[in-house]
Coordinates of C-alpha atoms in Angstrom, one line a residue:
M63 CA 0.0 0.0 0.0
A64 CA 2.8 2.4 0.9
M65 CA 4.5 1.8 -2.5
D66 CA 1.2 2.5 -4.3
K67 CA 0.9 5.8 -2.6
L68 CA 4.5 6.7 -3.3
K69 CA 4.0 5.9 -7.0
H70 CA 0.9 8.1 -7.0
I71 CA 2.8 11.0 -5.5
I72 CA 5.6 10.7 -8.1
R73 CA 3.1 10.7 -11.0
E74 CA 1.3 13.7 -9.6
T75 CA 4.6 15.6 -9.0
L76 CA 5.8 14.9 -12.6
D77 CA 2.4 16.1 -13.9
V78 CA 2.7 19.4 -12.1
F79 CA 6.3 19.7 -13.2
N80 CA 5.2 19.3 -16.9
L81 CA 2.7 22.0 -16.4
E82 CA 5.4 24.2 -14.9
K83 CA 7.5 23.7 -18.0
E84 CA 4.7 24.8 -20.3
G85 CA 4.5 28.2 -18.7
Q86 CA 8.1 28.9 -17.8
N87 CA 11.6 28.9 -19.3
L88 CA 12.7 25.4 -20.0
A89 CA 16.2 25.9 -18.7
K90 CA 14.9 27.3 -15.4
A91 CA 12.5 24.3 -15.1
A92 CA 15.3 21.9 -15.8
H93 CA 17.3 23.2 -12.8
L94 CA 14.4 22.2 -10.6
V95 CA 14.7 18.5 -11.4
P96 CA 17.3 17.6 -8.7
W97 CA 15.3 19.3 -6.1
L98 CA 12.1 17.5 -7.1
L99 CA 13.9 14.2 -6.9
W100 CA 15.5 15.2 -3.5
R101 CA 12.1 16.2 -2.1
I102 CA 10.4 13.0 -3.5
W103 CA 13.1 10.9 -1.8
K104 CA 12.6 12.7 1.6
N105 CA 8.8 12.4 1.3
R106 CA 9.2 8.7 0.5
N107 CA 11.1 8.2 3.8
E108 CA 8.5 10.1 5.8
L109 CA 5.7 8.1 4.1
I110 CA 7.4 4.8 5.1
S111 CA 8.5 5.8 8.6
K112 CA 5.7 8.1 9.7
G113 CA 2.9 7.5 7.2
K114 CA 2.9 11.2 6.3
E115 CA 1.7 12.1 2.8
Y116 CA 2.2 15.2 0.7
N117 CA 0.3 16.1 -2.5
A118 CA 2.0 17.0 -5.7
Q119 CA 1.7 20.8 -5.2
E120 CA 3.2 20.5 -1.7
V121 CA 6.1 18.6 -3.2
L122 CA 6.6 21.1 -5.9
T123 CA 6.5 24.0 -3.5
K124 CA 9.0 22.5 -1.1
A125 CA 11.3 21.7 -4.0
M126 CA 11.2 25.3 -5.2
E127 CA 12.0 26.5 -1.6
D128 CA 14.9 24.1 -1.4
Q129 CA 16.3 25.5 -4.7
E130 CA 15.9 29.1 -3.5
E131 CA 17.7 28.3 -0.3
W132 CA 20.6 26.7 -2.1
E133 CA 20.9 29.7 -4.5
R134 CA 20.9 32.0 -1.4
R135 CA 23.7 30.0 0.2
E136 CA 25.7 30.0 -3.1
A137 CA 25.3 33.8 -3.4
E138 CA 26.6 34.2 0.2
A139 CA 29.5 31.9 -0.6
N140 CA 30.4 34.0 -3.7
G141 CA 30.0 37.3 -1.8
P142 CA 32.6 39.2 0.2
R143 CA 34.5 36.9 2.5
C144 CA 35.0 39.6 5.2
P145 CA 33.6 43.1 5.9
P146 CA 35.1 45.8 3.6
N147 CA 38.0 47.8 5.0
P148 CA 38.0 46.4 8.6
P149 CA 40.4 48.0 11.1
A150 CA 43.6 46.0 10.4
R151 CA 44.9 45.6 13.9
E152 CA 41.6 44.9 15.6
T153 CA 40.6 42.3 12.9
R154 CA 43.9 40.5 12.9
E155 CA 43.9 40.0 16.7
A156 CA 40.2 39.0 16.8
V157 CA 40.4 36.2 14.2
K158 CA 44.0 35.1 14.4
W159 CA 44.6 31.3 13.8
K160 CA 44.5 29.5 17.1
K161 CA 46.4 26.4 18.2
P162 CA 44.3 23.3 19.0
P163 CA 44.3 22.0 22.6
Q164 CA 46.8 19.5 23.9
G165 CA 46.3 16.1 22.4
W166 CA 44.6 17.5 19.3
V167 CA 45.6 18.5 15.8
K168 CA 43.9 21.1 13.6
C169 CA 43.3 20.9 9.8
N170 CA 42.3 24.1 8.0
T171 CA 40.8 23.7 4.5
D172 CA 39.9 26.2 1.8
G173 CA 39.2 26.6 -1.9
A174 CA 40.2 29.4 -4.3
W175 CA 38.5 30.5 -7.4
S176 CA 38.4 33.4 -9.9
K177 CA 36.0 34.7 -12.6
E178 CA 38.6 33.8 -15.2
G179 CA 40.3 30.5 -15.9
N180 CA 39.1 27.0 -16.2
R181 CA 40.3 25.6 -12.8
W182 CA 40.0 26.0 -9.1
G183 CA 42.4 25.1 -6.3
I184 CA 41.7 23.4 -3.0
G185 CA 44.1 23.0 -0.1
W186 CA 44.5 22.0 3.5
V187 CA 47.1 22.5 6.3
L188 CA 47.5 20.2 9.3
R189 CA 49.2 21.7 12.4
D190 CA 49.8 20.4 16.0
N191 CA 49.1 22.1 19.3
Q192 CA 52.4 24.0 19.0
G193 CA 51.5 25.3 15.6
K194 CA 54.0 23.1 13.8
V195 CA 53.0 22.2 10.2
L196 CA 52.7 18.4 9.9
W197 CA 51.2 18.0 6.4
V198 CA 50.1 20.2 3.5
G199 CA 47.7 19.1 0.7
A200 CA 47.3 21.0 -2.6
R201 CA 45.2 20.0 -5.6
A202 CA 43.7 21.7 -8.7
L203 CA 40.1 21.0 -9.8
P204 CA 38.4 21.5 -13.2
R205 CA 36.0 24.4 -12.9
T206 CA 32.8 22.3 -13.1
R207 CA 31.6 22.6 -9.6
T208 CA 29.8 25.2 -7.5
V209 CA 31.6 27.1 -4.8
M210 CA 30.0 25.0 -2.1
E211 CA 31.0 21.8 -3.9
M212 CA 34.5 23.0 -4.2
E213 CA 34.7 23.9 -0.5
T214 CA 33.1 20.5 0.4
E215 CA 35.6 18.7 -1.8
A216 CA 38.5 20.4 0.0
L217 CA 37.2 19.2 3.4
R218 CA 36.3 15.7 2.1
W219 CA 39.8 15.2 0.8
A220 CA 41.3 16.4 4.1
V221 CA 39.1 14.1 6.2
L222 CA 40.0 11.2 3.9
F223 CA 43.8 11.9 4.2
M224 CA 43.7 12.4 8.0
S225 CA 41.8 9.1 8.4
R226 CA 44.6 7.3 6.6
L227 CA 47.2 8.9 8.8
N228 CA 45.3 7.6 11.9
Y229 CA 44.9 10.9 13.7
Q230 CA 42.4 10.5 16.5
N231 CA 41.4 13.9 17.9
I232 CA 41.1 16.5 15.1
I233 CA 39.5 19.8 14.4
F234 CA 38.6 20.6 10.8
E235 CA 38.3 24.3 10.3
S236 CA 36.9 26.1 7.3
D237 CA 35.6 29.5 6.3
A238 CA 32.7 27.9 4.4
Q239 CA 30.1 28.7 7.2
E240 CA 27.1 27.0 5.5
L241 CA 29.1 23.8 5.0
I242 CA 30.1 23.7 8.7
K243 CA 26.4 24.2 9.6
L244 CA 25.4 21.3 7.4
L245 CA 28.0 19.0 8.9
N246 CA 27.1 19.9 12.5
S247 CA 23.4 19.6 11.9
G248 CA 23.5 16.3 10.0
E249 CA 21.4 17.8 7.2
G250 CA 22.0 17.3 3.5
W251 CA 21.7 19.0 0.1
P252 CA 21.2 17.3 -3.2
H253 CA 24.4 18.7 -4.9
L254 CA 26.5 18.0 -1.8
D255 CA 25.1 14.7 -0.6
P256 CA 27.7 12.3 -2.1
Q257 CA 30.5 14.4 -0.6
L258 CA 28.8 14.8 2.7
Q259 CA 28.1 11.0 2.9
D260 CA 31.8 10.3 2.2
I261 CA 32.8 12.7 5.0
R262 CA 30.4 11.2 7.5
S263 CA 31.3 7.6 6.6
L264 CA 34.9 8.4 7.6
L265 CA 34.2 9.9 11.0
P266 CA 34.2 6.5 12.9
N267 CA 37.9 6.2 12.0
F268 CA 38.6 9.0 14.5
N269 CA 38.2 9.2 18.3
E270 CA 36.7 12.7 18.2
V271 CA 36.1 15.2 15.4
K272 CA 35.0 18.8 15.5
F273 CA 33.9 20.9 12.5
V274 CA 34.5 24.6 13.2
F275 CA 34.0 27.8 11.2
S276 CA 36.8 30.3 10.9
S277 CA 36.8 33.6 8.9
R278 CA 39.2 33.9 6.0
E279 CA 41.5 36.0 8.2
G280 CA 41.9 33.0 10.6
D281 CA 42.5 30.6 7.7
K282 CA 45.3 32.3 5.8
A283 CA 47.6 29.3 5.4
A284 CA 44.9 27.1 3.8
D285 CA 43.9 30.1 1.6
R286 CA 47.5 30.4 0.4
V287 CA 47.7 26.7 -0.4
A288 CA 44.4 26.8 -2.3
R289 CA 45.6 29.8 -4.4
E290 CA 48.8 28.0 -5.1
S291 CA 46.9 24.9 -6.1
S292 CA 44.9 26.8 -8.8
S293 CA 48.2 27.3 -10.7
L294 CA 49.2 23.6 -10.8
E295 CA 49.9 22.2 -14.2
N296 CA 47.6 19.1 -13.7
Y297 CA 44.9 17.7 -11.5
D298 CA 47.2 15.3 -9.6
P299 CA 47.1 15.9 -5.8
K300 CA 50.3 17.1 -4.1
V301 CA 51.0 16.3 -0.4
Y302 CA 53.9 17.8 1.5
S303 CA 55.4 16.4 4.7
I304 CA 57.8 19.4 4.8
M305 CA 56.4 22.9 4.6
P306 CA 56.9 24.5 1.2
N307 CA 58.9 27.7 1.2
W308 CA 56.0 29.7 -0.3
L309 CA 53.9 28.9 2.8
K310 CA 56.5 29.7 5.5
S311 CA 55.8 33.5 5.8
I312 CA 52.1 32.9 6.3
V313 CA 52.7 30.3 9.0
E314 CA 55.3 32.5 10.8
L315 CA 52.7 35.3 10.9
D316 CA 50.2 33.0 12.5
M317 CA 52.8 32.1 15.2
E318 CA 53.5 35.7 16.2
M319 CA 52.2 36.4 19.7

């Protein structure tokens, strides 16, 4: 019976979607497809677990709301990374990179992009509780992803590498605030779900993990690595066990008291 109801919801939803296409731009309607599928999947789970039903118009409305929310988050991610012209001394002291507690390591991740060019860069920097750089990862990506997907890939790659190195207590820090919210809330988004699922599947390999937001000013080393990555000649990942010379000045500034 539940499956019959689910099939009915899907048919109704697709009928409404076809009507939408007749009255709106086809390209705009096509962008709604992932959100409809995402919402149908969520409603299928609620129907099976809670017996809760939604009609086609409700499904369509929620899918459009999901799309609008994603576009808002993308716009925020593409916007200014910090307030314009902040007082230099005050901002630098307020958001300076902080050492992790004793027994912990901290991994900062970031992505770099520009309006020109066909590639983006992602990077991460792992440091101990004394601020010593342990590992650095740099990698270029083809420019086929959204900003949020790029930031998520930077974090996913870092989590994967840290799990292989067997670190147990680790803080992952990123300036992608919406991404950190998703990870801490357990929520998902259609375009990010494969990456988020990969991240979450790796968490049992650690003893304790924290996902923390940091402004760009507190994440300068990872930002420098990401910008360097965007200029790499190929898409092969590069991992350094010795800090590269081009990163030393940024790390030294972080260590100043």
